């Protein structure tokens, strides 16, 4: 087959995995959040609004790391369905969604932190609180390459590793974070 056939298959697998992941995630969320699955824009509920906002913060961090590693954020592999889309950002962010954003959002809702919506999006205080928690998480240390590293540093290291992989200088091993 050609690369488009393979990309379609990979995206189908990713879609199925995502659907299964978010259906299980729904079981971990308090009922008052009315989370019935993933919705991006517009968010249908506060939980999705927090995911969207958190992913936007993470996407900025990822784009910066990729750019500093000398990579073009628009030159991706899987998310290449339209021009002008930061495809490499969307490809690379997958490695970090769960440990950086999902983990924080689940903690917020399960601790009973108040989250409010205004005009179909998070209100200012909820955005401020979530951004602070995401930034704290980016500064948190995780085990990587036999030592503790800040998640922010791991993102940058992985961006450089992608660059060396693309130059056929090294293999790429994704970051896997324990829960």
PDB file of C-alpha atoms in Angstrom:
ATOM      1  CA  UNK A   1       0.000   0.000   0.000  1.00  0.00           C
ATOM      2  CA  UNK A   2       0.953   3.630  -0.165  1.00  0.00           C
ATOM      3  CA  UNK A   3       1.543   6.032   2.730  1.00  0.00           C
ATOM      4  CA  UNK A   4      -2.002   7.463   2.506  1.00  0.00           C
ATOM      5  CA  UNK A   5      -3.447   3.975   3.011  1.00  0.00           C
ATOM      6  CA  UNK A   6      -1.266   3.448   6.066  1.00  0.00           C
ATOM      7  CA  UNK A   7      -2.042   6.897   7.459  1.00  0.00           C
ATOM      8  CA  UNK A   8      -5.760   6.179   7.143  1.00  0.00           C
ATOM      9  CA  UNK A   9      -5.331   2.910   9.034  1.00  0.00           C
ATOM     10  CA  UNK A  10      -3.268   4.552  11.775  1.00  0.00           C
ATOM     11  CA  UNK A  11      -5.793   7.359  12.172  1.00  0.00           C
ATOM     12  CA  UNK A  12      -8.590   4.778  12.392  1.00  0.00           C
ATOM     13  CA  UNK A  13      -6.733   2.920  15.137  1.00  0.00           C
ATOM     14  CA  UNK A  14      -6.030   6.190  16.913  1.00  0.00           C
ATOM     15  CA  UNK A  15      -9.712   7.133  16.702  1.00  0.00           C
ATOM     16  CA  UNK A  16     -10.810   3.791  18.157  1.00  0.00           C
ATOM     17  CA  UNK A  17      -8.226   3.940  20.928  1.00  0.00           C
ATOM     18  CA  UNK A  18      -9.277   7.505  21.747  1.00  0.00           C
ATOM     19  CA  UNK A  19     -12.958   6.554  21.880  1.00  0.00           C
ATOM     20  CA  UNK A  20     -12.183   3.656  24.231  1.00  0.00           C
ATOM     21  CA  UNK A  21      -9.888   5.799  26.385  1.00  0.00           C
ATOM     22  CA  UNK A  22     -12.473   8.544  26.849  1.00  0.00           C
ATOM     23  CA  UNK A  23     -15.289   6.081  27.552  1.00  0.00           C
ATOM     24  CA  UNK A  24     -13.216   4.604  30.388  1.00  0.00           C
ATOM     25  CA  UNK A  25     -12.224   8.099  31.500  1.00  0.00           C
ATOM     26  CA  UNK A  26     -15.917   8.975  31.780  1.00  0.00           C
ATOM     27  CA  UNK A  27     -16.171   6.341  34.524  1.00  0.00           C
ATOM     28  CA  UNK A  28     -13.591   8.259  36.601  1.00  0.00           C
ATOM     29  CA  UNK A  29     -15.382  11.606  36.387  1.00  0.00           C
ATOM     30  CA  UNK A  30     -18.001  12.711  38.934  1.00  0.00           C
ATOM     31  CA  UNK A  31     -21.507  12.572  37.459  1.00  0.00           C
ATOM     32  CA  UNK A  32     -22.115  16.307  37.943  1.00  0.00           C
ATOM     33  CA  UNK A  33     -19.658  16.975  35.082  1.00  0.00           C
ATOM     34  CA  UNK A  34     -21.969  15.181  32.637  1.00  0.00           C
ATOM     35  CA  UNK A  35     -18.975  14.001  30.601  1.00  0.00           C
ATOM     36  CA  UNK A  36     -20.355  11.773  27.846  1.00  0.00           C
ATOM     37  CA  UNK A  37     -17.278  11.638  25.637  1.00  0.00           C
ATOM     38  CA  UNK A  38     -14.863  13.917  23.922  1.00  0.00           C
ATOM     39  CA  UNK A  39     -15.997  17.140  22.261  1.00  0.00           C
ATOM     40  CA  UNK A  40     -13.456  19.694  21.145  1.00  0.00           C
ATOM     41  CA  UNK A  41     -14.960  22.894  19.767  1.00  0.00           C
ATOM     42  CA  UNK A  42     -17.239  23.951  21.154  1.00  0.00           C
ATOM     43  CA  UNK A  43     -16.908  22.004  24.387  1.00  0.00           C
ATOM     44  CA  UNK A  44     -20.202  20.486  25.471  1.00  0.00           C
ATOM     45  CA  UNK A  45     -19.289  20.456  29.162  1.00  0.00           C
ATOM     46  CA  UNK A  46     -16.787  21.797  31.711  1.00  0.00           C
ATOM     47  CA  UNK A  47     -14.612  18.665  31.601  1.00  0.00           C
ATOM     48  CA  UNK A  48     -14.149  18.951  27.827  1.00  0.00           C
ATOM     49  CA  UNK A  49     -13.556  22.697  28.170  1.00  0.00           C
ATOM     50  CA  UNK A  50     -10.747  21.975  30.649  1.00  0.00           C
ATOM     51  CA  UNK A  51      -9.220  19.371  28.322  1.00  0.00           C
ATOM     52  CA  UNK A  52      -9.379  21.820  25.395  1.00  0.00           C
ATOM     53  CA  UNK A  53      -7.740  24.617  27.365  1.00  0.00           C
ATOM     54  CA  UNK A  54      -5.104  22.305  28.834  1.00  0.00           C
ATOM     55  CA  UNK A  55      -4.283  20.845  25.411  1.00  0.00           C
ATOM     56  CA  UNK A  56      -3.884  24.383  24.027  1.00  0.00           C
ATOM     57  CA  UNK A  57      -1.337  25.184  26.758  1.00  0.00           C
ATOM     58  CA  UNK A  58       0.470  21.911  26.081  1.00  0.00           C
ATOM     59  CA  UNK A  59       0.398  22.514  22.304  1.00  0.00           C
ATOM     60  CA  UNK A  60       2.223  25.819  22.814  1.00  0.00           C
ATOM     61  CA  UNK A  61       4.866  24.058  24.929  1.00  0.00           C
ATOM     62  CA  UNK A  62       5.230  21.301  22.315  1.00  0.00           C
ATOM     63  CA  UNK A  63       5.442  23.755  19.402  1.00  0.00           C
ATOM     64  CA  UNK A  64       8.180  25.704  21.169  1.00  0.00           C
ATOM     65  CA  UNK A  65      10.149  22.497  21.856  1.00  0.00           C
ATOM     66  CA  UNK A  66       9.841  21.339  18.241  1.00  0.00           C
ATOM     67  CA  UNK A  67      10.910  24.740  16.901  1.00  0.00           C
ATOM     68  CA  UNK A  68      13.920  24.864  19.250  1.00  0.00           C
ATOM     69  CA  UNK A  69      14.873  21.386  17.996  1.00  0.00           C
ATOM     70  CA  UNK A  70      14.952  22.797  14.450  1.00  0.00           C
ATOM     71  CA  UNK A  71      11.737  21.133  13.282  1.00  0.00           C
ATOM     72  CA  UNK A  72       8.857  22.585  11.283  1.00  0.00           C
ATOM     73  CA  UNK A  73       5.651  22.366  13.372  1.00  0.00           C
ATOM     74  CA  UNK A  74       3.647  22.068  10.120  1.00  0.00           C
ATOM     75  CA  UNK A  75       5.561  19.014   8.844  1.00  0.00           C
ATOM     76  CA  UNK A  76       3.806  16.095  10.514  1.00  0.00           C
ATOM     77  CA  UNK A  77       3.258  12.442   9.733  1.00  0.00           C
ATOM     78  CA  UNK A  78      -0.291  11.480  10.668  1.00  0.00           C
ATOM     79  CA  UNK A  79      -2.293  14.677  11.162  1.00  0.00           C
ATOM     80  CA  UNK A  80      -1.707  15.937   7.624  1.00  0.00           C
ATOM     81  CA  UNK A  81      -5.269  16.323   6.399  1.00  0.00           C
ATOM     82  CA  UNK A  82      -5.148  20.040   5.566  1.00  0.00           C
ATOM     83  CA  UNK A  83      -2.620  22.789   4.764  1.00  0.00           C
ATOM     84  CA  UNK A  84      -1.846  25.328   7.465  1.00  0.00           C
ATOM     85  CA  UNK A  85      -2.344  22.786  10.249  1.00  0.00           C
ATOM     86  CA  UNK A  86       0.485  22.325  12.742  1.00  0.00           C
ATOM     87  CA  UNK A  87       0.594  18.608  11.993  1.00  0.00           C
ATOM     88  CA  UNK A  88       3.828  17.793  13.809  1.00  0.00           C
ATOM     89  CA  UNK A  89       2.503  19.494  16.945  1.00  0.00           C
ATOM     90  CA  UNK A  90      -0.627  17.305  16.765  1.00  0.00           C
ATOM     91  CA  UNK A  91       1.483  14.176  16.192  1.00  0.00           C
ATOM     92  CA  UNK A  92       4.011  14.881  18.952  1.00  0.00           C
ATOM     93  CA  UNK A  93       1.518  16.118  21.572  1.00  0.00           C
ATOM     94  CA  UNK A  94      -0.040  12.639  21.829  1.00  0.00           C
ATOM     95  CA  UNK A  95       2.922  11.467  23.890  1.00  0.00           C
ATOM     96  CA  UNK A  96       2.207  14.083  26.558  1.00  0.00           C
ATOM     97  CA  UNK A  97      -1.574  14.604  26.717  1.00  0.00           C
ATOM     98  CA  UNK A  98      -2.225  12.033  29.411  1.00  0.00           C
ATOM     99  CA  UNK A  99       0.683  12.764  31.758  1.00  0.00           C
ATOM    100  CA  UNK A 100       0.442  16.554  31.521  1.00  0.00           C
ATOM    101  CA  UNK A 101      -3.210  17.493  30.915  1.00  0.00           C
ATOM    102  CA  UNK A 102      -5.546  14.542  31.516  1.00  0.00           C
ATOM    103  CA  UNK A 103      -3.944  13.755  34.855  1.00  0.00           C
ATOM    104  CA  UNK A 104      -4.352  17.369  36.038  1.00  0.00           C
ATOM    105  CA  UNK A 105      -7.957  17.692  34.854  1.00  0.00           C
ATOM    106  CA  UNK A 106      -8.971  14.394  36.481  1.00  0.00           C
ATOM    107  CA  UNK A 107      -7.387  15.540  39.755  1.00  0.00           C
ATOM    108  CA  UNK A 108      -9.212  18.887  39.618  1.00  0.00           C
ATOM    109  CA  UNK A 109     -12.645  17.343  39.148  1.00  0.00           C
ATOM    110  CA  UNK A 110     -12.120  14.528  41.638  1.00  0.00           C
ATOM    111  CA  UNK A 111     -10.925  16.953  44.331  1.00  0.00           C
ATOM    112  CA  UNK A 112     -14.155  18.900  43.905  1.00  0.00           C
ATOM    113  CA  UNK A 113     -12.475  22.112  42.759  1.00  0.00           C
ATOM    114  CA  UNK A 114     -15.091  24.508  41.481  1.00  0.00           C
ATOM    115  CA  UNK A 115     -15.075  24.880  37.705  1.00  0.00           C
ATOM    116  CA  UNK A 116     -17.408  27.398  36.099  1.00  0.00           C
ATOM    117  CA  UNK A 117     -18.412  28.078  32.518  1.00  0.00           C
ATOM    118  CA  UNK A 118     -19.299  31.440  30.983  1.00  0.00           C
ATOM    119  CA  UNK A 119     -20.552  31.834  27.416  1.00  0.00           C
ATOM    120  CA  UNK A 120     -19.739  28.213  26.522  1.00  0.00           C
ATOM    121  CA  UNK A 121     -16.170  28.256  27.841  1.00  0.00           C
ATOM    122  CA  UNK A 122     -14.309  28.209  31.137  1.00  0.00           C
ATOM    123  CA  UNK A 123     -14.648  31.402  33.135  1.00  0.00           C
ATOM    124  CA  UNK A 124     -11.552  33.484  33.874  1.00  0.00           C
ATOM    125  CA  UNK A 125     -10.931  32.041  37.352  1.00  0.00           C
ATOM    126  CA  UNK A 126     -11.273  28.442  36.115  1.00  0.00           C
ATOM    127  CA  UNK A 127      -8.841  29.131  33.248  1.00  0.00           C
ATOM    128  CA  UNK A 128      -6.375  30.775  35.623  1.00  0.00           C
ATOM    129  CA  UNK A 129      -6.557  27.838  38.060  1.00  0.00           C
ATOM    130  CA  UNK A 130      -6.169  25.242  35.299  1.00  0.00           C
ATOM    131  CA  UNK A 131      -3.236  27.076  33.690  1.00  0.00           C
ATOM    132  CA  UNK A 132      -1.457  27.236  37.066  1.00  0.00           C
ATOM    133  CA  UNK A 133      -1.982  23.501  37.621  1.00  0.00           C
ATOM    134  CA  UNK A 134      -0.790  22.609  34.096  1.00  0.00           C
ATOM    135  CA  UNK A 135       2.317  24.766  34.575  1.00  0.00           C
ATOM    136  CA  UNK A 136       2.970  23.094  37.952  1.00  0.00           C
ATOM    137  CA  UNK A 137       2.701  19.728  36.240  1.00  0.00           C
ATOM    138  CA  UNK A 138       5.144  20.783  33.509  1.00  0.00           C
ATOM    139  CA  UNK A 139       7.633  21.620  36.277  1.00  0.00           C
ATOM    140  CA  UNK A 140       7.041  18.269  38.052  1.00  0.00           C
ATOM    141  CA  UNK A 141       9.706  15.583  37.802  1.00  0.00           C
ATOM    142  CA  UNK A 142       9.195  12.171  36.221  1.00  0.00           C
ATOM    143  CA  UNK A 143      11.622   9.313  35.772  1.00  0.00           C
ATOM    144  CA  UNK A 144      13.226   9.466  32.322  1.00  0.00           C
ATOM    145  CA  UNK A 145      16.500   8.011  31.097  1.00  0.00           C
ATOM    146  CA  UNK A 146      17.356   6.676  34.562  1.00  0.00           C
ATOM    147  CA  UNK A 147      16.897   9.964  36.408  1.00  0.00           C
ATOM    148  CA  UNK A 148      14.269  12.481  37.464  1.00  0.00           C
ATOM    149  CA  UNK A 149      13.570  15.173  34.857  1.00  0.00           C
ATOM    150  CA  UNK A 150      10.999  17.963  34.698  1.00  0.00           C
ATOM    151  CA  UNK A 151       8.211  17.156  32.204  1.00  0.00           C
ATOM    152  CA  UNK A 152       9.018  20.429  30.431  1.00  0.00           C
ATOM    153  CA  UNK A 153      12.602  19.194  29.974  1.00  0.00           C
ATOM    154  CA  UNK A 154      11.425  15.761  28.807  1.00  0.00           C
ATOM    155  CA  UNK A 155       9.298  17.411  26.110  1.00  0.00           C
ATOM    156  CA  UNK A 156      12.340  19.329  24.874  1.00  0.00           C
ATOM    157  CA  UNK A 157      14.564  16.223  25.001  1.00  0.00           C
ATOM    158  CA  UNK A 158      12.000  14.214  23.039  1.00  0.00           C
ATOM    159  CA  UNK A 159      11.720  16.973  20.426  1.00  0.00           C
ATOM    160  CA  UNK A 160      15.495  16.779  19.935  1.00  0.00           C
ATOM    161  CA  UNK A 161      15.255  12.984  19.742  1.00  0.00           C
ATOM    162  CA  UNK A 162      12.615  13.267  16.994  1.00  0.00           C
ATOM    163  CA  UNK A 163      14.993  15.579  15.111  1.00  0.00           C
ATOM    164  CA  UNK A 164      17.879  13.071  15.367  1.00  0.00           C
ATOM    165  CA  UNK A 165      15.545  10.278  14.298  1.00  0.00           C
ATOM    166  CA  UNK A 166      14.471  12.242  11.219  1.00  0.00           C
ATOM    167  CA  UNK A 167      18.131  12.735  10.299  1.00  0.00           C
ATOM    168  CA  UNK A 168      18.604   8.930  10.590  1.00  0.00           C
ATOM    169  CA  UNK A 169      21.065   9.447  13.428  1.00  0.00           C
ATOM    170  CA  UNK A 170      19.210   7.553  16.175  1.00  0.00           C
ATOM    171  CA  UNK A 171      16.139   5.481  16.959  1.00  0.00           C
ATOM    172  CA  UNK A 172      13.148   7.094  18.612  1.00  0.00           C
ATOM    173  CA  UNK A 173      11.676   5.754  21.820  1.00  0.00           C
ATOM    174  CA  UNK A 174       8.523   7.474  23.103  1.00  0.00           C
ATOM    175  CA  UNK A 175       8.215   8.777  26.631  1.00  0.00           C
ATOM    176  CA  UNK A 176       5.904   6.612  28.727  1.00  0.00           C
ATOM    177  CA  UNK A 177       4.818   8.049  32.037  1.00  0.00           C
ATOM    178  CA  UNK A 178       3.520   6.002  34.924  1.00  0.00           C
ATOM    179  CA  UNK A 179       0.273   7.119  36.458  1.00  0.00           C
TER     180      UNK A 179
END
